[in-house]
XYZ file of C-alpha atoms in Angstrom:
656
model
C 107.927 124.769 108.068
C 109.768 124.117 104.861
C 112.180 126.875 105.578
C 113.093 128.675 108.776
C 113.005 132.105 106.881
C 111.310 132.825 103.615
C 111.062 136.206 101.908
C 111.373 138.182 98.757
C 114.802 139.505 98.295
C 113.640 143.039 98.633
C 112.184 142.427 102.117
C 115.303 140.385 103.119
C 117.404 143.403 102.222
C 115.098 145.867 104.163
C 114.884 143.666 107.338
C 117.368 144.123 109.959
C 120.031 141.314 110.875
C 118.289 141.000 114.239
C 114.814 140.508 112.699
C 116.059 137.921 110.273
C 118.011 135.981 112.853
C 115.220 136.171 115.223
C 112.884 134.573 112.655
C 115.330 131.769 112.051
C 115.946 131.064 115.650
C 112.297 131.017 116.531
C 111.487 128.541 113.700
C 114.348 126.201 114.685
C 114.447 123.987 117.657
C 115.867 126.040 120.338
C 116.923 122.912 122.103
C 119.394 121.998 119.298
C 120.515 125.499 118.286
C 124.043 126.295 119.299
C 125.867 129.502 119.647
C 128.080 128.352 116.700
C 124.983 127.699 114.520
C 123.640 131.146 115.429
C 127.058 132.782 114.606
C 127.004 130.965 111.300
C 123.432 132.305 110.390
C 124.457 135.918 111.419
C 127.675 135.523 108.994
C 125.417 134.200 106.106
C 122.878 137.103 106.578
C 125.585 139.777 106.454
C 127.348 138.202 103.371
C 124.012 137.836 101.458
C 122.755 141.330 102.359
C 125.967 142.661 100.713
C 125.940 139.990 97.714
C 122.078 140.386 96.823
C 121.927 144.171 97.158
C 121.804 144.659 93.454
C 119.085 142.005 92.725
C 115.671 143.594 92.261
C 113.413 140.407 92.405
C 113.580 136.916 93.492
C 113.384 135.072 96.848
C 115.668 133.973 99.500
C 115.200 130.950 101.777
C 117.191 129.900 104.861
C 117.369 126.422 106.170
C 115.250 124.764 103.537
C 114.392 121.249 104.307
C 115.391 118.045 102.501
C 113.071 115.549 104.220
C 114.604 112.256 102.903
C 118.077 113.150 104.016
C 116.891 114.658 107.406
C 118.932 117.788 106.402
C 118.395 121.347 105.542
C 120.027 123.549 102.738
C 121.734 126.698 104.266
C 120.239 129.035 101.674
C 118.134 128.855 98.563
C 118.048 131.738 96.218
C 115.277 131.806 93.715
C 116.145 134.287 91.001
C 115.345 134.737 87.287
C 113.407 131.278 87.445
C 116.541 129.441 88.505
C 117.198 127.655 91.758
C 120.501 128.435 93.509
C 121.513 126.173 96.395
C 124.150 127.546 98.644
C 126.067 125.504 101.110
C 127.963 127.861 103.422
C 131.230 126.963 105.073
C 131.968 129.925 107.284
C 135.558 130.468 108.027
C 136.864 127.808 105.582
C 139.905 128.779 103.447
C 139.666 126.147 100.894
C 137.058 124.166 99.041
C 136.492 120.728 100.588
C 135.269 117.808 98.497
C 132.920 116.860 101.292
C 131.055 120.234 100.936
C 130.993 119.797 97.178
C 129.334 116.426 97.380
C 127.009 117.696 100.086
C 125.508 120.441 97.997
C 125.657 118.218 94.904
C 123.396 115.665 96.795
C 120.832 118.486 97.602
C 120.439 119.262 94.013
C 120.165 115.545 92.968
C 117.670 114.973 95.856
C 115.510 117.805 94.637
C 115.695 116.560 91.023
C 114.755 113.171 91.871
C 112.137 113.679 94.614
C 110.654 117.231 94.629
C 107.919 117.521 92.023
C 108.608 121.249 91.127
C 112.346 120.710 90.582
C 112.028 118.016 87.834
C 112.393 120.615 85.116
C 114.040 123.555 86.920
C 117.661 124.551 86.511
C 119.477 123.871 89.772
C 122.717 125.366 90.646
C 124.479 124.148 93.707
C 127.122 126.353 95.176
C 129.859 125.752 97.644
C 130.529 129.156 99.679
C 133.713 128.717 101.560
C 133.828 132.179 102.991
C 137.593 132.829 103.300
C 138.844 130.876 100.342
C 140.505 132.401 97.345
C 138.676 132.942 94.135
C 138.698 130.218 91.459
C 137.240 130.121 87.934
C 133.557 129.430 87.479
C 133.517 126.356 85.422
C 129.852 126.011 84.112
C 128.966 122.519 83.225
C 125.499 121.295 83.010
C 124.427 117.587 83.349
C 120.652 116.850 83.417
C 119.649 120.265 84.216
C 121.932 120.350 87.142
C 125.137 122.698 87.082
C 128.176 121.024 88.640
C 128.805 122.761 91.837
C 130.290 126.208 91.616
C 132.860 127.313 94.170
C 132.419 130.874 95.675
C 133.683 132.894 98.501
C 132.083 135.711 100.582
C 132.880 138.106 97.918
C 131.850 136.638 94.592
C 128.428 135.040 95.142
C 126.697 137.715 93.187
C 129.229 137.346 90.142
C 128.449 133.566 89.987
C 124.710 134.265 90.127
C 125.078 136.952 87.412
C 126.994 134.476 85.162
C 124.412 131.810 85.368
C 121.395 134.031 84.752
C 123.326 135.667 81.773
C 123.930 132.228 80.306
C 120.403 130.715 80.835
C 117.002 132.064 80.206
C 114.453 130.027 82.107
C 110.843 129.633 81.812
C 108.696 131.357 84.487
C 107.597 129.379 87.655
C 105.839 130.427 90.870
C 108.342 130.566 93.729
C 105.691 129.906 96.348
C 104.752 126.816 94.493
C 108.320 125.672 94.307
C 109.020 126.324 98.014
C 105.873 124.239 98.996
C 106.153 121.580 96.226
C 105.043 118.125 96.767
C 108.055 115.875 97.840
C 108.246 112.170 97.154
C 111.286 110.894 98.911
C 112.724 107.340 98.411
C 115.462 106.879 101.040
C 117.861 104.072 101.190
C 117.387 101.719 104.025
C 120.356 103.311 105.807
C 119.023 106.981 105.298
C 115.531 105.680 106.391
C 116.809 103.994 109.570
C 118.754 107.239 110.463
C 115.753 109.425 109.964
C 113.401 107.208 111.867
C 115.859 106.912 114.698
C 116.098 110.699 114.847
C 112.259 110.883 115.333
C 110.883 111.313 111.737
C 107.741 109.571 110.818
C 107.619 107.213 107.891
C 105.166 109.463 106.087
C 107.852 112.340 106.168
C 110.519 110.284 104.539
C 108.750 108.094 101.987
C 106.562 108.590 98.883
C 102.811 108.855 99.512
C 101.726 109.585 95.997
C 99.003 107.369 94.269
C 100.135 103.768 93.728
C 103.070 104.013 96.367
C 101.250 104.635 99.504
C 101.770 100.998 100.680
C 104.207 101.842 103.414
C 101.698 103.969 105.346
C 98.790 101.605 104.582
C 100.967 98.694 105.909
C 102.059 100.536 109.045
C 98.340 101.382 109.791
C 97.422 97.649 109.165
C 99.991 96.315 111.595
C 99.246 99.032 114.263
C 95.639 97.994 114.228
C 96.518 94.293 114.736
C 98.780 95.385 117.613
C 96.071 97.523 119.144
C 93.520 94.721 118.835
C 95.857 92.208 120.279
C 96.700 94.501 123.290
C 93.168 95.457 124.145
C 91.810 91.811 123.803
C 94.769 89.977 125.201
C 95.321 88.029 121.983
C 98.402 86.657 120.425
C 98.784 87.431 116.740
C 101.325 86.926 114.006
C 101.166 88.766 110.660
C 103.165 88.106 107.516
C 104.219 91.117 105.475
C 105.068 90.281 101.996
C 106.166 92.332 99.131
C 108.204 92.581 95.886
C 112.045 93.048 96.153
C 112.736 96.696 97.196
C 109.140 97.407 98.339
C 110.284 98.567 101.622
C 109.613 95.491 104.012
C 112.614 96.171 106.067
C 111.676 99.943 106.394
C 108.156 98.910 107.368
C 109.580 96.631 110.070
C 111.878 99.289 111.454
C 109.245 101.852 111.582
C 106.853 99.517 113.586
C 109.824 98.713 115.950
C 110.460 102.339 116.704
C 106.721 103.281 116.975
C 105.953 100.627 119.447
C 109.205 100.917 121.581
C 107.254 102.692 124.470
C 108.387 101.404 127.739
C 105.812 103.394 129.652
C 103.153 101.837 127.572
C 104.453 98.151 128.153
C 105.273 98.179 124.456
C 108.989 97.185 124.301
C 109.631 96.170 120.553
C 112.799 94.834 118.957
C 113.870 94.612 115.298
C 115.420 91.011 114.624
C 117.256 89.895 111.457
C 119.324 86.984 110.607
C 120.969 89.127 108.041
C 124.355 89.841 109.746
C 125.466 92.402 107.171
C 122.264 94.209 107.274
C 122.377 94.507 111.103
C 125.973 95.412 111.066
C 125.602 98.275 108.554
C 122.400 99.645 110.361
C 123.840 99.553 113.790
C 127.014 101.119 112.614
C 125.158 103.806 110.429
C 122.942 104.661 113.471
C 125.971 104.930 115.911
C 127.900 107.067 113.611
C 124.961 109.267 112.864
C 124.247 109.750 116.622
C 127.706 110.654 117.359
C 127.647 113.285 114.633
C 124.324 114.718 116.002
C 125.747 114.924 119.453
C 128.922 116.435 118.172
C 126.971 119.218 116.359
C 125.253 119.884 119.758
C 128.657 120.217 121.510
C 128.421 116.921 123.240
C 130.781 113.974 123.117
C 129.392 110.477 122.717
C 131.716 107.442 122.458
C 131.506 104.879 119.764
C 131.066 102.167 122.359
C 127.998 103.966 124.123
C 126.428 104.713 120.782
C 126.717 101.205 119.437
C 125.253 99.875 122.758
C 122.158 101.891 122.225
C 121.763 100.883 118.575
C 122.441 97.228 119.354
C 119.535 97.141 121.722
C 117.063 98.418 119.079
C 118.358 96.187 116.258
C 119.528 92.709 117.005
C 120.836 89.641 115.321
C 118.213 87.068 115.566
C 120.407 84.245 116.662
C 121.661 86.059 119.656
C 118.086 86.961 120.635
C 116.989 83.224 120.180
C 119.921 81.831 122.197
C 119.133 84.063 125.206
C 115.823 81.979 125.598
C 117.341 78.533 125.180
C 117.318 76.444 128.281
C 115.191 78.682 130.354
C 111.695 79.913 130.743
C 112.438 83.603 130.654
C 109.619 85.865 129.392
C 110.879 88.419 126.567
C 110.591 92.009 127.628
C 109.192 92.844 124.210
C 105.584 92.295 123.372
C 106.157 93.286 119.695
C 108.953 91.489 117.723
C 109.645 92.028 114.177
C 111.565 89.225 112.315
C 113.168 90.590 109.076
C 113.517 88.141 106.133
C 111.629 85.603 108.195
C 111.750 83.060 105.382
C 115.456 82.604 106.053
C 114.749 81.155 109.574
C 116.413 77.726 109.938
C 114.783 74.327 109.592
C 114.856 71.872 112.498
C 117.721 69.965 111.046
C 119.862 73.175 110.547
C 119.222 74.507 114.095
C 119.590 70.983 115.637
C 123.021 70.608 114.089
C 124.010 74.082 115.249
C 122.899 73.576 118.769
C 124.575 70.192 119.038
C 127.975 71.475 117.573
C 128.103 75.136 118.769
C 126.159 74.968 122.069
C 126.503 71.307 123.354
C 122.794 70.962 123.336
C 121.640 67.539 121.976
C 118.234 66.709 120.712
C 116.896 70.311 120.204
C 113.229 69.820 119.412
C 112.251 72.846 117.409
C 112.797 74.432 113.979
C 113.796 78.133 114.527
C 110.293 79.400 113.563
C 108.712 77.222 116.141
C 111.096 78.078 118.888
C 110.879 81.929 118.110
C 106.976 81.629 118.392
C 107.297 79.623 121.559
C 109.397 82.437 123.174
C 106.737 85.088 122.567
C 104.049 82.580 123.541
C 105.422 82.813 127.005
C 103.607 86.132 127.535
C 100.468 85.642 129.766
C 98.439 88.436 128.047
C 99.354 89.492 124.513
C 102.058 89.412 122.002
C 102.450 90.299 118.259
C 104.942 88.776 115.856
C 105.458 90.616 112.626
C 107.277 88.342 109.896
C 108.650 90.331 106.835
C 108.742 87.718 103.968
C 110.469 88.260 100.684
C 109.327 85.906 97.910
C 112.248 84.207 96.098
C 114.729 85.429 98.597
C 115.912 82.211 100.059
C 119.615 81.955 99.406
C 121.240 79.463 101.731
C 121.056 75.841 102.759
C 118.989 75.349 105.958
C 116.565 78.170 105.417
C 113.075 76.903 106.000
C 110.947 79.323 104.013
C 107.452 80.371 104.678
C 105.921 76.777 105.043
C 107.748 76.165 108.232
C 106.130 79.165 109.995
C 102.629 77.772 109.120
C 103.616 74.129 110.064
C 104.979 75.409 113.487
C 101.716 77.183 114.258
C 99.660 74.322 113.214
C 101.942 71.962 115.452
C 101.814 73.971 118.589
C 100.133 77.359 118.490
C 96.508 76.856 117.181
C 95.471 79.675 119.595
C 97.469 82.307 117.727
C 95.641 84.477 115.105
C 97.225 84.580 111.739
C 97.013 87.704 109.461
C 98.057 87.390 105.856
C 97.615 89.231 102.526
C 96.008 87.327 99.546
C 99.285 87.590 97.617
C 100.807 85.050 99.967
C 99.230 82.314 97.875
C 101.918 82.383 95.368
C 104.484 79.706 94.298
C 107.330 81.962 95.394
C 106.145 81.695 98.894
C 104.498 78.211 99.074
C 107.465 76.026 98.182
C 105.390 73.661 96.105
C 102.690 73.174 98.800
C 99.116 73.621 98.101
C 97.400 76.727 99.787
C 94.852 74.546 101.500
C 97.467 72.443 102.971
C 99.547 75.373 104.044
C 96.718 77.120 106.115
C 94.720 74.025 107.280
C 93.349 74.322 110.832
C 94.800 77.955 111.273
C 92.833 80.868 112.360
C 93.662 82.867 109.249
C 92.493 86.348 108.678
C 92.896 88.229 105.297
C 94.426 91.743 105.442
C 95.094 93.485 102.206
C 97.350 96.057 103.797
C 100.096 93.432 104.479
C 101.425 93.349 101.017
C 103.799 95.805 99.404
C 103.245 95.800 95.787
C 105.500 98.488 94.553
C 109.202 98.728 94.633
C 110.529 101.942 96.007
C 114.165 100.981 95.758
C 114.228 101.598 92.030
C 112.207 104.808 92.375
C 112.625 105.739 88.693
C 110.515 102.795 87.818
C 108.704 100.099 89.979
C 108.988 97.449 87.137
C 112.644 96.348 87.793
C 111.781 93.437 90.053
C 109.263 92.234 87.439
C 111.863 92.609 84.708
C 114.370 90.586 86.595
C 111.731 87.885 87.358
C 111.166 87.530 83.679
C 114.629 87.143 82.835
C 115.132 84.392 85.434
C 111.906 82.632 84.411
C 113.027 82.711 80.664
C 110.049 84.741 79.774
C 111.640 86.402 76.698
C 108.510 88.075 75.520
C 107.704 89.815 78.708
C 111.413 90.768 79.407
C 111.714 92.388 76.078
C 108.462 94.652 76.582
C 109.444 95.463 80.138
C 113.095 96.523 79.103
C 111.667 98.941 76.442
C 109.479 100.488 79.172
C 112.145 100.886 81.864
C 115.212 101.730 79.976
C 114.954 105.473 79.696
C 114.399 105.817 83.393
C 116.376 102.946 84.723
C 119.308 102.163 82.240
C 120.529 98.676 82.160
C 123.376 97.585 79.915
C 125.446 94.382 79.476
C 129.180 94.486 78.585
C 132.018 92.136 78.133
C 134.522 94.803 79.398
C 134.891 95.231 83.119
C 136.832 98.322 82.744
C 134.004 100.042 80.669
C 131.502 98.885 83.206
C 133.375 100.516 86.039
C 133.998 103.734 83.994
C 130.211 103.921 83.232
C 129.051 103.861 86.815
C 131.896 106.232 87.984
C 130.494 108.566 85.136
C 126.837 108.193 86.398
C 127.722 108.903 90.002
C 127.493 112.528 91.252
C 127.803 113.730 94.819
C 127.851 110.772 97.154
C 125.683 108.629 94.948
C 126.839 105.255 95.856
C 128.012 102.428 93.601
C 129.561 98.990 93.845
C 130.668 95.712 92.476
C 128.410 92.575 93.059
C 128.792 88.845 92.164
C 127.326 85.586 93.412
C 129.069 83.654 96.133
C 129.368 80.897 93.767
C 131.219 82.909 91.197
C 134.598 81.378 91.855
C 135.891 81.451 88.296
C 135.658 85.305 88.228
C 138.936 85.201 89.888
C 141.019 85.606 86.614
C 138.972 88.852 86.030
C 140.234 90.211 89.386
C 136.922 89.474 91.221
C 137.466 87.657 94.341
C 134.206 86.559 95.974
C 135.838 84.908 98.872
C 137.713 87.933 100.052
C 136.990 88.946 103.650
C 135.743 92.684 103.849
C 134.454 95.004 106.434
C 130.850 95.350 105.245
C 130.310 98.542 107.289
C 133.353 100.197 105.681
C 132.137 99.055 102.172
C 128.717 100.532 102.654
C 129.338 103.639 104.731
C 132.912 105.054 104.128
C 133.540 107.811 101.601
C 135.177 107.978 98.233
C 138.661 108.534 99.598
C 138.606 105.179 101.383
C 139.857 102.146 99.179
C 137.833 99.748 101.456
C 134.504 101.444 100.388
C 132.267 100.347 97.531
C 133.396 103.520 95.604
C 136.801 101.969 94.956
C 135.332 99.020 92.921
C 138.068 96.930 94.357
C 136.212 94.654 96.633
C 133.137 92.616 95.575
C 130.303 91.638 97.759
C 127.812 88.626 97.340
C 124.097 88.124 97.761
C 124.802 87.345 101.492
C 126.347 90.764 102.067
C 123.949 92.906 100.129
C 120.541 91.340 100.681
C 118.278 93.795 102.267
C 120.612 96.690 101.291
C 120.998 98.643 98.143
C 123.127 100.774 96.123
C 122.347 103.476 93.527
C 124.256 102.001 90.649
C 125.758 98.438 90.390
C 128.066 96.265 88.335
C 126.855 92.759 88.504
C 129.412 90.224 87.482
C 127.934 87.050 85.966
C 129.773 83.600 86.143
C 129.356 80.052 85.000
C 127.501 78.968 88.232
C 124.311 80.084 86.512
C 124.390 80.191 82.784
C 122.041 80.000 79.919
C 121.956 76.984 77.508
C 119.249 75.553 75.201
C 116.534 77.909 76.400
C 116.962 77.152 80.165
C 119.384 77.811 82.887
C 122.232 75.580 84.016
C 122.984 75.333 87.620
C 126.439 74.581 89.007
C 128.794 74.564 91.829
C 132.662 75.054 91.704
C 134.423 72.360 93.860
C 138.107 71.593 93.711
C 139.157 72.378 90.236
C 135.847 71.798 88.299
C 132.252 72.649 87.968
C 129.679 70.090 89.172
C 125.927 70.051 88.157
C 123.474 70.968 90.814
C 120.615 68.736 90.680
C 118.760 69.236 93.718
C 115.817 71.584 93.140
C 116.209 73.464 96.643
C 119.931 74.178 95.822
C 119.086 75.259 92.337
C 116.541 77.682 93.877
C 119.331 79.053 96.189
C 121.605 79.907 92.954
C 118.571 81.392 91.120
C 117.633 83.561 94.056
C 121.174 84.687 94.470
C 121.023 86.303 91.110
C 117.524 87.697 91.725
C 119.019 89.425 94.885
C 122.049 90.743 92.936
C 119.911 92.017 90.023
C 117.516 93.899 92.273
C 119.996 95.926 94.407
C 120.230 99.084 92.176
C 118.120 102.104 92.596
C 119.073 103.924 89.385
C 120.640 101.799 87.039
C 123.151 98.752 86.457
C 125.732 97.154 84.058
C 125.829 93.400 83.881
C 129.405 92.235 83.064
C 129.765 88.897 81.311
C 133.292 87.905 80.756
C 134.649 86.353 77.531
C 135.997 83.115 79.104
C 138.551 81.046 77.087
C 138.615 77.598 75.726
C 142.109 77.229 77.020
C 140.434 76.891 80.595
C 138.000 74.093 80.907
C 136.380 75.977 83.963
C 135.894 79.172 81.875
C 134.935 77.881 78.457
C 133.708 80.602 76.147
C 130.121 78.865 75.673
C 129.271 79.300 79.267
C 129.615 83.087 79.021
C 128.676 83.636 75.375
C 125.284 81.848 75.836
C 124.322 84.035 78.868
C 125.480 87.076 77.013
C 123.606 86.368 73.811
C 120.503 85.505 75.965
C 120.680 88.846 77.580
C 121.257 90.489 74.159
C 118.190 88.492 72.730
C 116.016 90.085 75.404
C 117.053 93.519 74.032
C 119.534 94.614 76.751
C 121.841 97.102 75.063
C 125.497 96.586 75.065
C 127.506 99.356 76.589
C 129.112 101.575 73.988
């Protein structure tokens, strides 16, 4: 049910407290309903019976669901065609910032993802029942009133003030209550919701054109079922544009197939240490909070132990099978960002210097396949592949997976989408050469074509690609199409950039500062890319913590943020990748000077670093290009002016 209790205000006023409380309790999960929660509901009912007694129409809803966030709004009052969202803090004597942000988040979520709320006036309200009265400051931004602070005695006054100020067009309250909801969670929110038992269909968009996640989940599940029933070994490659939800698809499969009783142990593996760290920490913190709400105590150590079994660093998993014939407990393994698996040369050096193992014979893809090949019956490997996402030396890319299969595992069935035949995946190899001798099967459902990260418009990855490919004509046309929904600015003033994203951020909408790991000459601007930070604190901590992204003090690089996202970003652009004579110049800073990068592979890493940085935002971004100075040979003005002028030539607006 969308709400635990829903009724016209007249009926709510006529029903007894026990009737209303009984309905709420019966519609909630009795296993998770505590005495404290029931007491809070009872207090809310009593307060609203008093505060709404003079309202002749409208509707009241208790515990209205916000699917993307896995939460419920305490109370929704629909009155005079205005949506009032009430977050109660029973017993509180002051108005906490966390409650203010919480109810603001609810309003923003409805505005962005609930169809019937797009054009409605939304009024979030914090009700600290025992707090003193404060003035009602009515400030509207994008059809959302900034949260109003109320106590138990002046809710009706606040509602009356708003309805006296705004005359809204009629809408059907039942249609609003049961409105279609197209959520687009961050990867952290999605992981938390899936871990709590939600289905991917519940927390992601399923409207026409962006139903890919469900289609992909079905396609992979069919491959798993086929392999299991027929004792086959299968590997499938899931591709997609940046932000299309590849990691989410992998997490969903890992959770779905983690059924020990069915012999379906599954594990989600990633070589992306920051992603794994953030997800493990986020799930652990969320689990502790969930247990706390139930009156239980769970230690951080115990919580992290559970999440670390579900999501693992690929290198630790790999090393556990070196030098032995142990069979993995998992029949299904998901490798996130599989294109970043190591080449033979890279892993050979690592094994020699770090593990004391000489003459290691395999590339990382070949060894990982070999571990799953130890199963005597069936096994499935799901490789999540991002085109143009290789960002570090020693990353093998997609071709090494196919070469490994051809060398040693011709008995494996290989499932791919037609879109895999693209230069971004092939690394200059011909398609025929890549798949020669392999048992390849085409499966259209294995490609995620639409970005759900930038939910306001799916064309941001295409726009970024056109910039990096120097396709000015295409970039111009795309920018015109996306700007109103997804604002992108360029500026020479870092202070202005920071002020803009702070201004755009409401509730807990997250923003942060990004730069390339090679951007060493942003140091005079106060941007230190070599600074060591706690990536979990940066992504998960709140506004009050100077270590968090909100402080805009610490910068993260492509290595920290690949696979993750923010709502708004400031992307700082340095001279490691600058525009000159209609092409890009690739450089590396070493010692006290820049050096040209000539090797194509290393150029690709630099270009892809900027691709990653420019596709991390969900709602908008500012590109900061410094002025430089001719007094410093490492920061000549032309390096930065040329890039800035190129971005302006495309049509990107300068921040006012």
